mmCIF file of C-alpha atoms in Angstrom:
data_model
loop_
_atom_site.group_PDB
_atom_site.id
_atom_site.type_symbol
_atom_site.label_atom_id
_atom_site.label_comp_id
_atom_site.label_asym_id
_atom_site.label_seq_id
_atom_site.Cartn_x
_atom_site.Cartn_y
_atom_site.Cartn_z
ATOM 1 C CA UNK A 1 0.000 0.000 0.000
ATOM 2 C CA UNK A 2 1.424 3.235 -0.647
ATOM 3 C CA UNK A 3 2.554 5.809 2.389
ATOM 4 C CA UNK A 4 0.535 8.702 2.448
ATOM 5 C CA UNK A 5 3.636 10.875 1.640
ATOM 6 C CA UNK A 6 3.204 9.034 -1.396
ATOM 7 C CA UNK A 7 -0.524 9.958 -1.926
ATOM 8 C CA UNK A 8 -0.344 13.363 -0.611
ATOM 9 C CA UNK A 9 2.051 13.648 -3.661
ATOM 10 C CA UNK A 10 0.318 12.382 -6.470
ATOM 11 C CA UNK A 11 -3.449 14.116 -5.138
ATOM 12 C CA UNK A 12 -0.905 17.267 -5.393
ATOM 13 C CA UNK A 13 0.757 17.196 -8.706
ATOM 14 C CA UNK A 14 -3.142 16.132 -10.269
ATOM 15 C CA UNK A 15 -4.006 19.591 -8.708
ATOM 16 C CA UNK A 16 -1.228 21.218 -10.358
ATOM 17 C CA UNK A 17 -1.898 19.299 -13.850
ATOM 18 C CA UNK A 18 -5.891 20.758 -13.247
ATOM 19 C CA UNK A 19 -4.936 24.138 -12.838
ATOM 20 C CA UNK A 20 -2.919 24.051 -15.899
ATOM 21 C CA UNK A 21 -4.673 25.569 -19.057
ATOM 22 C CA UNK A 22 -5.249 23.051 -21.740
ATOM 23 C CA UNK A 23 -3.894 22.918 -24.540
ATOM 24 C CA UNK A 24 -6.797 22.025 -27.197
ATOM 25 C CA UNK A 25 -6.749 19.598 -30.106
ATOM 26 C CA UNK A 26 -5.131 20.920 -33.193
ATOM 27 C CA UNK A 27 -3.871 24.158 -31.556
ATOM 28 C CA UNK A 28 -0.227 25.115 -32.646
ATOM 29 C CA UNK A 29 1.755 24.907 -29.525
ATOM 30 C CA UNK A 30 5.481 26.062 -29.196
ATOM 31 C CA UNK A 31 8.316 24.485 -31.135
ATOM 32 C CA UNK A 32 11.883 24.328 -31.882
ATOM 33 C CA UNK A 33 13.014 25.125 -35.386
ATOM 34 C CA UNK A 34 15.078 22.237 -36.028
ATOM 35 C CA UNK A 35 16.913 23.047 -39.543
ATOM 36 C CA UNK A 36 20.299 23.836 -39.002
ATOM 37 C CA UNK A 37 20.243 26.126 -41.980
ATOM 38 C CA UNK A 38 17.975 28.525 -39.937
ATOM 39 C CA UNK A 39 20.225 30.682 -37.672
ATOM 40 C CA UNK A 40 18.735 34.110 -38.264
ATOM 41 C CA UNK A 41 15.007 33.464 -37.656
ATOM 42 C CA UNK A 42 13.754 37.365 -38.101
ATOM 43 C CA UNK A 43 10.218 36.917 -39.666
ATOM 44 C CA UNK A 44 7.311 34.948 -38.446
ATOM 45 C CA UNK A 45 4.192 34.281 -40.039
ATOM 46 C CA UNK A 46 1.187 31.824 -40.160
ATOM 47 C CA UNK A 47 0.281 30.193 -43.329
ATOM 48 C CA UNK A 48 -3.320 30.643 -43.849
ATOM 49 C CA UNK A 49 -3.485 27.834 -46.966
ATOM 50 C CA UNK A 50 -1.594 25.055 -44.434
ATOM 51 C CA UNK A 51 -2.877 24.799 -40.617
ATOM 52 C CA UNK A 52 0.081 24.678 -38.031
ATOM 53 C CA UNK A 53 3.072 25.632 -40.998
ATOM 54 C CA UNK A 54 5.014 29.021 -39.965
ATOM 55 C CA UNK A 55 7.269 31.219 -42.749
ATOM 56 C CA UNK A 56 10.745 32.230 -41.624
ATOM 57 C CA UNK A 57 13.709 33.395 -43.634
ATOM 58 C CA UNK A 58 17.289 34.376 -42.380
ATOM 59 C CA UNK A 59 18.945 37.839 -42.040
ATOM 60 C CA UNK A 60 21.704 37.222 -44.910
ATOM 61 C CA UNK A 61 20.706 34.924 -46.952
ATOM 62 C CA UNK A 62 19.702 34.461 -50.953
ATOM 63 C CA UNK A 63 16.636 34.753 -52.021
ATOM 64 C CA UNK A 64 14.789 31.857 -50.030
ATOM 65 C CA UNK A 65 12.055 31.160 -47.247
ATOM 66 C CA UNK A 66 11.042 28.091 -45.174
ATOM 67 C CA UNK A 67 7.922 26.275 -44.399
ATOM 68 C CA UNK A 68 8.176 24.944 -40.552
ATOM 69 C CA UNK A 69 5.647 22.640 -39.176
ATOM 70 C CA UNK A 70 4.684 23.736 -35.902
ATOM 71 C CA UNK A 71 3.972 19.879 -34.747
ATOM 72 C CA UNK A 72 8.128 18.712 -35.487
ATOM 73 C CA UNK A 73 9.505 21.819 -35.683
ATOM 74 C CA UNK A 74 10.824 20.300 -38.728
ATOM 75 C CA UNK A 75 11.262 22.566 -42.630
ATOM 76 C CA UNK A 76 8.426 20.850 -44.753
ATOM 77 C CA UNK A 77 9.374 23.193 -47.711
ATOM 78 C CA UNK A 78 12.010 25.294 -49.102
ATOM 79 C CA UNK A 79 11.042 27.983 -50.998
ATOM 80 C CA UNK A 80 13.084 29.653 -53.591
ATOM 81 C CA UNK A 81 12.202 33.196 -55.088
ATOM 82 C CA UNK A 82 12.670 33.790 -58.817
ATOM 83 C CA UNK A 83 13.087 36.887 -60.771
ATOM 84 C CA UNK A 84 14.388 39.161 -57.888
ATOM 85 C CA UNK A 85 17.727 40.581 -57.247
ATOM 86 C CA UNK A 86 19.912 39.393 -54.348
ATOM 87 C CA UNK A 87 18.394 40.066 -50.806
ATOM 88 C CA UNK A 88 20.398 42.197 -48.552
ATOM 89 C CA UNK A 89 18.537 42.067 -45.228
ATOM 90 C CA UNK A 90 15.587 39.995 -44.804
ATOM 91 C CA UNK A 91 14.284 41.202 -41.675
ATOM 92 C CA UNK A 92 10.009 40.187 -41.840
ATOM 93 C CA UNK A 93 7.419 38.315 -43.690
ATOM 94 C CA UNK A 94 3.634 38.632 -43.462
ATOM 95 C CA UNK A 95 0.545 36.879 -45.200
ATOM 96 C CA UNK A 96 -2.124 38.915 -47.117
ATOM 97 C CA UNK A 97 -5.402 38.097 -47.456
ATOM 98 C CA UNK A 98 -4.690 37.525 -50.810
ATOM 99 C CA UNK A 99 -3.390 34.399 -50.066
ATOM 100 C CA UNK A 100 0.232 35.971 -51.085
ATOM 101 C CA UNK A 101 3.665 36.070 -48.433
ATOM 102 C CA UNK A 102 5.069 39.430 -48.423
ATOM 103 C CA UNK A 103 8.681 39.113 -47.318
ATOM 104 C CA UNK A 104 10.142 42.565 -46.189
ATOM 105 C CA UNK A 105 13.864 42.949 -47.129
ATOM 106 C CA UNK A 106 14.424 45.945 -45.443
ATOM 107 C CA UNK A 107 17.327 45.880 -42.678
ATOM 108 C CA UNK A 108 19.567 48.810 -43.085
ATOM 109 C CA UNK A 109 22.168 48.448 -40.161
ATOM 110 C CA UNK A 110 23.652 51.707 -40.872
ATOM 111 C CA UNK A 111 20.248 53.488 -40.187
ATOM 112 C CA UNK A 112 20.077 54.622 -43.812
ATOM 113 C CA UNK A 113 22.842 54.017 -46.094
ATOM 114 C CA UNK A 114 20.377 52.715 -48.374
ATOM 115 C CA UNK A 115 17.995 55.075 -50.328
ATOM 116 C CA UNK A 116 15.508 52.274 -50.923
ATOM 117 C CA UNK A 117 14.767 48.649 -49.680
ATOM 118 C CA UNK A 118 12.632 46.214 -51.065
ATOM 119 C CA UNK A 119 9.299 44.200 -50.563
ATOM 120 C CA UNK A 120 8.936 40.439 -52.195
ATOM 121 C CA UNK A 121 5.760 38.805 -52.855
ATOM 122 C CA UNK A 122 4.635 35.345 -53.957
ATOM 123 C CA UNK A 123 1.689 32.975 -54.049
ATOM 124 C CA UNK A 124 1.502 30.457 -50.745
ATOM 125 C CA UNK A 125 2.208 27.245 -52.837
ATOM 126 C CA UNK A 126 -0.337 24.950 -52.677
ATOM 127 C CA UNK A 127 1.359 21.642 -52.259
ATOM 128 C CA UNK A 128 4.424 22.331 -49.558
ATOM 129 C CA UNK A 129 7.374 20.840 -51.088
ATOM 130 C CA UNK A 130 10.888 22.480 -52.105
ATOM 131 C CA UNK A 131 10.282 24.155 -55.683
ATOM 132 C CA UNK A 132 10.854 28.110 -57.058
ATOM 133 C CA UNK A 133 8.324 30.077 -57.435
ATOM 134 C CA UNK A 134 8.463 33.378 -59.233
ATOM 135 C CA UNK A 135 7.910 36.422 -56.692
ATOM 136 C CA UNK A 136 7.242 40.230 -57.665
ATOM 137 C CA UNK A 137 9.873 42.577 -56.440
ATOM 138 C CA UNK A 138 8.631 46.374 -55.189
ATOM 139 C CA UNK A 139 10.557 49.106 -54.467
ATOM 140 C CA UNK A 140 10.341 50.915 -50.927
ATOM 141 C CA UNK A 141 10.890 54.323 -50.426
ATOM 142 C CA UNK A 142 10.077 56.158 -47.459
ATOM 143 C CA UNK A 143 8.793 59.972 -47.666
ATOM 144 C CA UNK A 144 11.040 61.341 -44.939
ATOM 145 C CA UNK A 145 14.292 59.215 -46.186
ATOM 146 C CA UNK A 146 16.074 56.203 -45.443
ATOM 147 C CA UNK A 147 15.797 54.056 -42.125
ATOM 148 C CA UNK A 148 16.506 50.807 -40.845
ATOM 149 C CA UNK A 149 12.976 48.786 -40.026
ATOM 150 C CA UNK A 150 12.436 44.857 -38.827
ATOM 151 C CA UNK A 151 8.900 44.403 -39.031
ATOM 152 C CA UNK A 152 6.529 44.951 -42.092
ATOM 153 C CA UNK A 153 2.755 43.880 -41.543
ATOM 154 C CA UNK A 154 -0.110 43.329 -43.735
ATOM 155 C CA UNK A 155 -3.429 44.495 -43.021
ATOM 156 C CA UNK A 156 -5.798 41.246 -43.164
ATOM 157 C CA UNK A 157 -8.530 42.556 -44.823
ATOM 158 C CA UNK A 158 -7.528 45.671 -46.445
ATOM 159 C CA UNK A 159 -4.243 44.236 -47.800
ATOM 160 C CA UNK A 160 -2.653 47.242 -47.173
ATOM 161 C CA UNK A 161 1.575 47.313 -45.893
ATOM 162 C CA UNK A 162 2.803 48.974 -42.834
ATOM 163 C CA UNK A 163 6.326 49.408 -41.843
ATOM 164 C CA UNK A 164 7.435 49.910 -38.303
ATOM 165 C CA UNK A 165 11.493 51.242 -38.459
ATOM 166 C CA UNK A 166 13.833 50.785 -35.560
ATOM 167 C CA UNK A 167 15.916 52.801 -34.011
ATOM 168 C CA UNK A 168 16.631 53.080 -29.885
ATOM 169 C CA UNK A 169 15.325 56.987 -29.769
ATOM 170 C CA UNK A 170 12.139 55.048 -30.942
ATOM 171 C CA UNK A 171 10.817 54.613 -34.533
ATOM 172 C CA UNK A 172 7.610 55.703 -36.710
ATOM 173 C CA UNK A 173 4.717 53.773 -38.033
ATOM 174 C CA UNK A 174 4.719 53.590 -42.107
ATOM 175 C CA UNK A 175 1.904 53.209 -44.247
ATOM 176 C CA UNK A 176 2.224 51.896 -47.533
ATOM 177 C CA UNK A 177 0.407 52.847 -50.492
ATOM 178 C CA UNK A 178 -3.280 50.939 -50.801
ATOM 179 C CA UNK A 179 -2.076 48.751 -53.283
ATOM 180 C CA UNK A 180 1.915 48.318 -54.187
ATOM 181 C CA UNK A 181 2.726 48.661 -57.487
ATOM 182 C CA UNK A 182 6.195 46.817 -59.133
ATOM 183 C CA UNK A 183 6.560 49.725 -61.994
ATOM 184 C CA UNK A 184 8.010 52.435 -59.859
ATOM 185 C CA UNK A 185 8.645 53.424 -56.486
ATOM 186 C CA UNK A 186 6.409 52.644 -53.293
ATOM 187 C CA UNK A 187 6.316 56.033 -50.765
ATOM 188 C CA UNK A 188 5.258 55.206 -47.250
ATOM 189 C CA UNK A 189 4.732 57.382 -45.075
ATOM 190 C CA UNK A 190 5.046 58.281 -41.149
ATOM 191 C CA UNK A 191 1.253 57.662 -39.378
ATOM 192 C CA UNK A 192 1.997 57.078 -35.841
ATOM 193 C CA UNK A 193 5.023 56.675 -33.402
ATOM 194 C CA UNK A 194 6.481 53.443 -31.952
ATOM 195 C CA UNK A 195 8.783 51.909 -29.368
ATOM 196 C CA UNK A 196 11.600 50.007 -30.580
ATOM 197 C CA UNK A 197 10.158 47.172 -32.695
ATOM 198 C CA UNK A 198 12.034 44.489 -34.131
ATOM 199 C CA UNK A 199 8.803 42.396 -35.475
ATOM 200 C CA UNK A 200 4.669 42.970 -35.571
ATOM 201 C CA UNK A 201 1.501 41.554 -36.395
ATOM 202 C CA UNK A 202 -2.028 42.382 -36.864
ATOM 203 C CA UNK A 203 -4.536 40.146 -35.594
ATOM 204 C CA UNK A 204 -6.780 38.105 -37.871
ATOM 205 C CA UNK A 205 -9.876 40.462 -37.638
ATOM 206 C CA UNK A 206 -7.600 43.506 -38.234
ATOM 207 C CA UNK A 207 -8.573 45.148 -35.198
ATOM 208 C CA UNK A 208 -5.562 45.459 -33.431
ATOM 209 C CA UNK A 209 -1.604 45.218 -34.472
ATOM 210 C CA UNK A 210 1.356 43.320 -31.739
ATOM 211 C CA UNK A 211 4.474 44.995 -32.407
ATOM 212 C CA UNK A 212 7.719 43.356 -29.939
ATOM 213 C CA UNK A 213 11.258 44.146 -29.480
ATOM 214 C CA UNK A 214 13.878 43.103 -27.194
ATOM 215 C CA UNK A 215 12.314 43.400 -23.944
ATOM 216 C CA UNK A 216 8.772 44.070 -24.460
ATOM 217 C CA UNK A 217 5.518 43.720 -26.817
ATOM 218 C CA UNK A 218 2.667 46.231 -27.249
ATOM 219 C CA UNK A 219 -0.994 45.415 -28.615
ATOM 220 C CA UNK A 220 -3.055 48.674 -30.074
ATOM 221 C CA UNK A 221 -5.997 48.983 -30.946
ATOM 222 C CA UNK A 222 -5.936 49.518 -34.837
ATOM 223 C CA UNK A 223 -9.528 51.854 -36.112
ATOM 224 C CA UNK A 224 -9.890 53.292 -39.680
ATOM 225 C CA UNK A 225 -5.796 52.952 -40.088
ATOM 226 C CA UNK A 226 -4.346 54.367 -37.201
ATOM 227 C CA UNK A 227 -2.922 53.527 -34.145
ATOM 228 C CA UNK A 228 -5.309 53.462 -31.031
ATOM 229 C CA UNK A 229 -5.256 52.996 -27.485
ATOM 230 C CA UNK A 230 -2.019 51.206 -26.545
ATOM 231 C CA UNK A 231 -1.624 47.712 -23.923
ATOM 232 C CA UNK A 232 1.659 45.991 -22.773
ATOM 233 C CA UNK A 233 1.841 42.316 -23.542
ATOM 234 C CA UNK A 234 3.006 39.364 -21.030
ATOM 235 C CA UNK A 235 5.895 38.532 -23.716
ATOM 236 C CA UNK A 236 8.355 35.598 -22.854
ATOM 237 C CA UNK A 237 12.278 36.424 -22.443
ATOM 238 C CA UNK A 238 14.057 35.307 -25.250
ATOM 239 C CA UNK A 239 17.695 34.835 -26.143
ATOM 240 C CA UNK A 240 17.089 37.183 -28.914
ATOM 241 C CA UNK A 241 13.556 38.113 -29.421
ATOM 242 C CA UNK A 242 13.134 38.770 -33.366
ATOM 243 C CA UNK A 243 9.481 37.692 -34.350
ATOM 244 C CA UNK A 244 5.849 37.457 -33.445
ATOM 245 C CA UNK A 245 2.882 36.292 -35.320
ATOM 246 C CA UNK A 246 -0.801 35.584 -34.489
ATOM 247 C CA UNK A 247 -2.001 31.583 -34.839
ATOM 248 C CA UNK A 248 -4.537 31.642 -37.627
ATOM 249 C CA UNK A 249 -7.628 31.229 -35.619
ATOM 250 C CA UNK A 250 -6.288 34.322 -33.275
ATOM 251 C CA UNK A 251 -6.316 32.298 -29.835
ATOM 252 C CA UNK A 252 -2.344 33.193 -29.473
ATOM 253 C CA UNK A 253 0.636 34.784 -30.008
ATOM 254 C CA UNK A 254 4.181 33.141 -31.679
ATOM 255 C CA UNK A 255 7.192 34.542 -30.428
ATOM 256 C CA UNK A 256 10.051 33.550 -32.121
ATOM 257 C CA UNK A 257 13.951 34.465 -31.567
ATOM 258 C CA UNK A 258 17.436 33.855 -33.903
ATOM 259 C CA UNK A 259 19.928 31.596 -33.376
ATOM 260 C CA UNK A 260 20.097 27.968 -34.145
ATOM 261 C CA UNK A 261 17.522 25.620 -33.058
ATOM 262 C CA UNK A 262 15.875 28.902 -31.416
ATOM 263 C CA UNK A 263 12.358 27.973 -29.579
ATOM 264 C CA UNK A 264 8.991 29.796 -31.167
ATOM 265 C CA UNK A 265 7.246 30.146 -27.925
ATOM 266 C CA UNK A 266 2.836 30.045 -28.089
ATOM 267 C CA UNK A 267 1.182 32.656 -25.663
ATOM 268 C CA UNK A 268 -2.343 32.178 -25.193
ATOM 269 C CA UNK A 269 -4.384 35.686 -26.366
ATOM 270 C CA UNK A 270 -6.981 36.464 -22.997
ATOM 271 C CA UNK A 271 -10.200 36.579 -24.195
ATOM 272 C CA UNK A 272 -9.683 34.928 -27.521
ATOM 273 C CA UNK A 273 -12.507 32.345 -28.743
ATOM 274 C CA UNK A 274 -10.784 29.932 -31.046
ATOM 275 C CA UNK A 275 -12.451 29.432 -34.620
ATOM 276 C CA UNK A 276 -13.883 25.981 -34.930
ATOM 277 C CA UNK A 277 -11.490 23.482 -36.272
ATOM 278 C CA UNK A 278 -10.563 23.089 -39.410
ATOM 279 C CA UNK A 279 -12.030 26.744 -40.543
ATOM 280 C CA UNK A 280 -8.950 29.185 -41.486
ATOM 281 C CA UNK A 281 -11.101 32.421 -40.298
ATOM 282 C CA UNK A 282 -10.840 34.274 -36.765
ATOM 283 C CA UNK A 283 -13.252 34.015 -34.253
ATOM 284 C CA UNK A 284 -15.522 37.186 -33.306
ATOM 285 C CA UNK A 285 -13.205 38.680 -30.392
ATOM 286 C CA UNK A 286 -10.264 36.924 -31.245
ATOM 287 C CA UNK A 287 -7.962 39.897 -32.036
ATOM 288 C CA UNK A 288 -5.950 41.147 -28.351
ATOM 289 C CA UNK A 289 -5.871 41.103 -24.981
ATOM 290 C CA UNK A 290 -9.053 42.420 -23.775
ATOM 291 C CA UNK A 291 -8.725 45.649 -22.269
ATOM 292 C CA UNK A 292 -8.371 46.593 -18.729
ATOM 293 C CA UNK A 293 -7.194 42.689 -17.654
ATOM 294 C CA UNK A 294 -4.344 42.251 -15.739
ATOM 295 C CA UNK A 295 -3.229 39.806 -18.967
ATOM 296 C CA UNK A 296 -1.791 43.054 -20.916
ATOM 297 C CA UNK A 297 0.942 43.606 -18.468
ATOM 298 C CA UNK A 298 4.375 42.431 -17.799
ATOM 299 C CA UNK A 299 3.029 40.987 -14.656
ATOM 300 C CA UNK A 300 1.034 37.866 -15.864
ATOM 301 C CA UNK A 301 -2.434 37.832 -16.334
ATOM 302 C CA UNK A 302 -6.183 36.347 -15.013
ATOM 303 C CA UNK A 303 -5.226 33.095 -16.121
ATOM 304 C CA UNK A 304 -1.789 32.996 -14.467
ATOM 305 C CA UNK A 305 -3.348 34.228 -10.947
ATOM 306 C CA UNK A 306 -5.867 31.363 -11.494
ATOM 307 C CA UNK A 307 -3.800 28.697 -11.795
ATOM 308 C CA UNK A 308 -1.671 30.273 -8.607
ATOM 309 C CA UNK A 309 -4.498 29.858 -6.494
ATOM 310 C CA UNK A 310 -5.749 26.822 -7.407
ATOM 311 C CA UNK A 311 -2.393 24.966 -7.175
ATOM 312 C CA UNK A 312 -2.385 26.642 -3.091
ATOM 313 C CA UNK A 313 -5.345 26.249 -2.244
ATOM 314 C CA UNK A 314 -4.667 22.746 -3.279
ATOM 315 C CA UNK A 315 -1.744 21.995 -1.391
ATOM 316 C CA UNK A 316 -3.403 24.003 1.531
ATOM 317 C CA UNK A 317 -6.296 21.815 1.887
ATOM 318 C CA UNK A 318 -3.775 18.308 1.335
ATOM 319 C CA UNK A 319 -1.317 20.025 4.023
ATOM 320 C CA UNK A 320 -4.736 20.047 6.734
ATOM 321 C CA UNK A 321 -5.306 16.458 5.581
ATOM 322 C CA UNK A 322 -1.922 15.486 6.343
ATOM 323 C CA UNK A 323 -1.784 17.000 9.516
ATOM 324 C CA UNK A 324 -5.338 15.368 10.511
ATOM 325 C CA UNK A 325 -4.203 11.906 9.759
ATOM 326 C CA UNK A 326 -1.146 13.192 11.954
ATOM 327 C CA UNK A 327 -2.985 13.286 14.673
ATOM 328 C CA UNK A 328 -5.500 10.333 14.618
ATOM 329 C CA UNK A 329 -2.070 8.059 13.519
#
């Protein structure tokens, strides 16, 4: 017969696995990118055309992206662009809801050497497999002249391109042209001002954009193209935090970091009602942390003061049992 030491300690640890949040059936859940050839993870982004597969591209690198299945963390497809120049600093990719990727080479290190950068777009393959696939090149200028940037973002039902730039004095907010053209040059212009951002996304309903950097991530709300009000995020520490995405169905957040075999870490979204499975399109209320819970600070949120007091008033009440049978033994 087992001691009660021994029971105590199992009725325990099925408290702790209780208070736990669940993770549901088919929901992405974190991974580690396991192809050696990714070492410069920068961009992050959910394919809407295949369920649990995340786009990421290096820094320095040719003219190439990767599908990663978020079940392995294993590259399911290598994806070559053709008819572009030579990258120079792939820093973010998006999805449009055109079904297109948008990858955003547009690093500039120097904080504007450069007196344009460059946007790539191409088709989300249908079948996943390693092939080349011809991508339209556009040409970025900015309206108040060159800057380094990390994250682009692509409005999910307007299709339209932002820019965030980075710089540690804090950078601006850039709004793309409503539809890019590849015959001449693309002006975006300064709408709003941001922290120092090295990756963003909007939610799947469009209603409000994530943008991350080192340290910290910030959710606004996003109305008739502009910035709104503004809420910190409970954003993981990573070795070098690079990327964030939203999960398709908008329950969470991916936050992603360089290096090789770097972890993509899944944050749950408070308030967020996954879509049903198998359907690629948000759920009503699925797009942020809902405002005024404790879940949009750097302190944890409702959910992590749940769990705390389950798990003691759990051991509390085994502790009282212990000492009862104490005292009758």
């Amino acid at each position: 017969m087992r001691s009660l030491r021994t029971t105590l300690g199992a009725a325990l640890a099925a408290v702790v696995l209780s208070a736990a949040p669940a993770m549901a059936e088919g929901e992405d859940d974190r991974f580690t990118v396991e192809d050696t050839r990714i070492t410069e993870s920068s961009g992050l982004a959910a394919s809407r055309a295949h369920p649990g597969v995340y786009w990421t591209h290096n820094d320095q690198d040719g003219p190439r992206v990767f599908a990663v299945d978020s079940r392995t963390g294993e590259t399911v497809a290598t994806i070559t662009l053709r008819g572009i120049g030579t990258p120079r600093d792939m820093e973010a990719v998006s999805v449009g809801p055109d079904g297109a990727v948008y990858v955003g080479d547009i690093g500039d290190n120097l904080d504007g050497s450069w007196d344009h950068v460059w946007i790539y777009r191409f088709p989300e393959p249908k079948r996943l497999r390693d092939q080349a696939v011809d991508a339209t090149q556009f040409t970025v200028r900015y309206a108040d002249g060159p800057r380094n940037a990390e994250a682009l973002m692509v409005h999910p039902t307007t299709g339209r391109v932002y820019i965030a730039s980075k710089h540690e004095d804090g950078g601006g907010l850039y709004e793309g042209p409503a539809r890019l053209s590849a015959g001449g040059p693309n002006v975006f212009r300064r709408i709003g001002e941001v922290p120092w951002v090295t990756d963003g996304a909007f939610s799947p309903d469009g209603d409000e954009l994530v943008l991350r950097g080192y340290f910290s991530a910030r959710a606004y709300a996003w109305k008739d193209g502009r910035l709104g009000a503004e809420k910190r995020l409970n954003a993981p520490i990573q070795r070098q935090s690079e990327s964030v995405t939203y999960t398709v169905d908008g329950s969470a957040l991916m936050y992603g970091s360089e290096g090789t075999g770097s972890e993509v870490v899944r944050v749950p979204v408070e308030g967020a009602r996954p879509a049903p499975s198998g359907s690629g399109s948000p759920a009503p209320g699925a797009s942020g942390v809902t405002p005024g819970t404790p879940g949009g600070g750097g302190d944890g949120g409702d959910g992590n003061a749940t769990v705390g007091a389950l798990v003691l008033a759990g051991a509390a009440a085994l502790v009282l049992l212990w000492r009862r049978a104490r005292r009758r033994g």
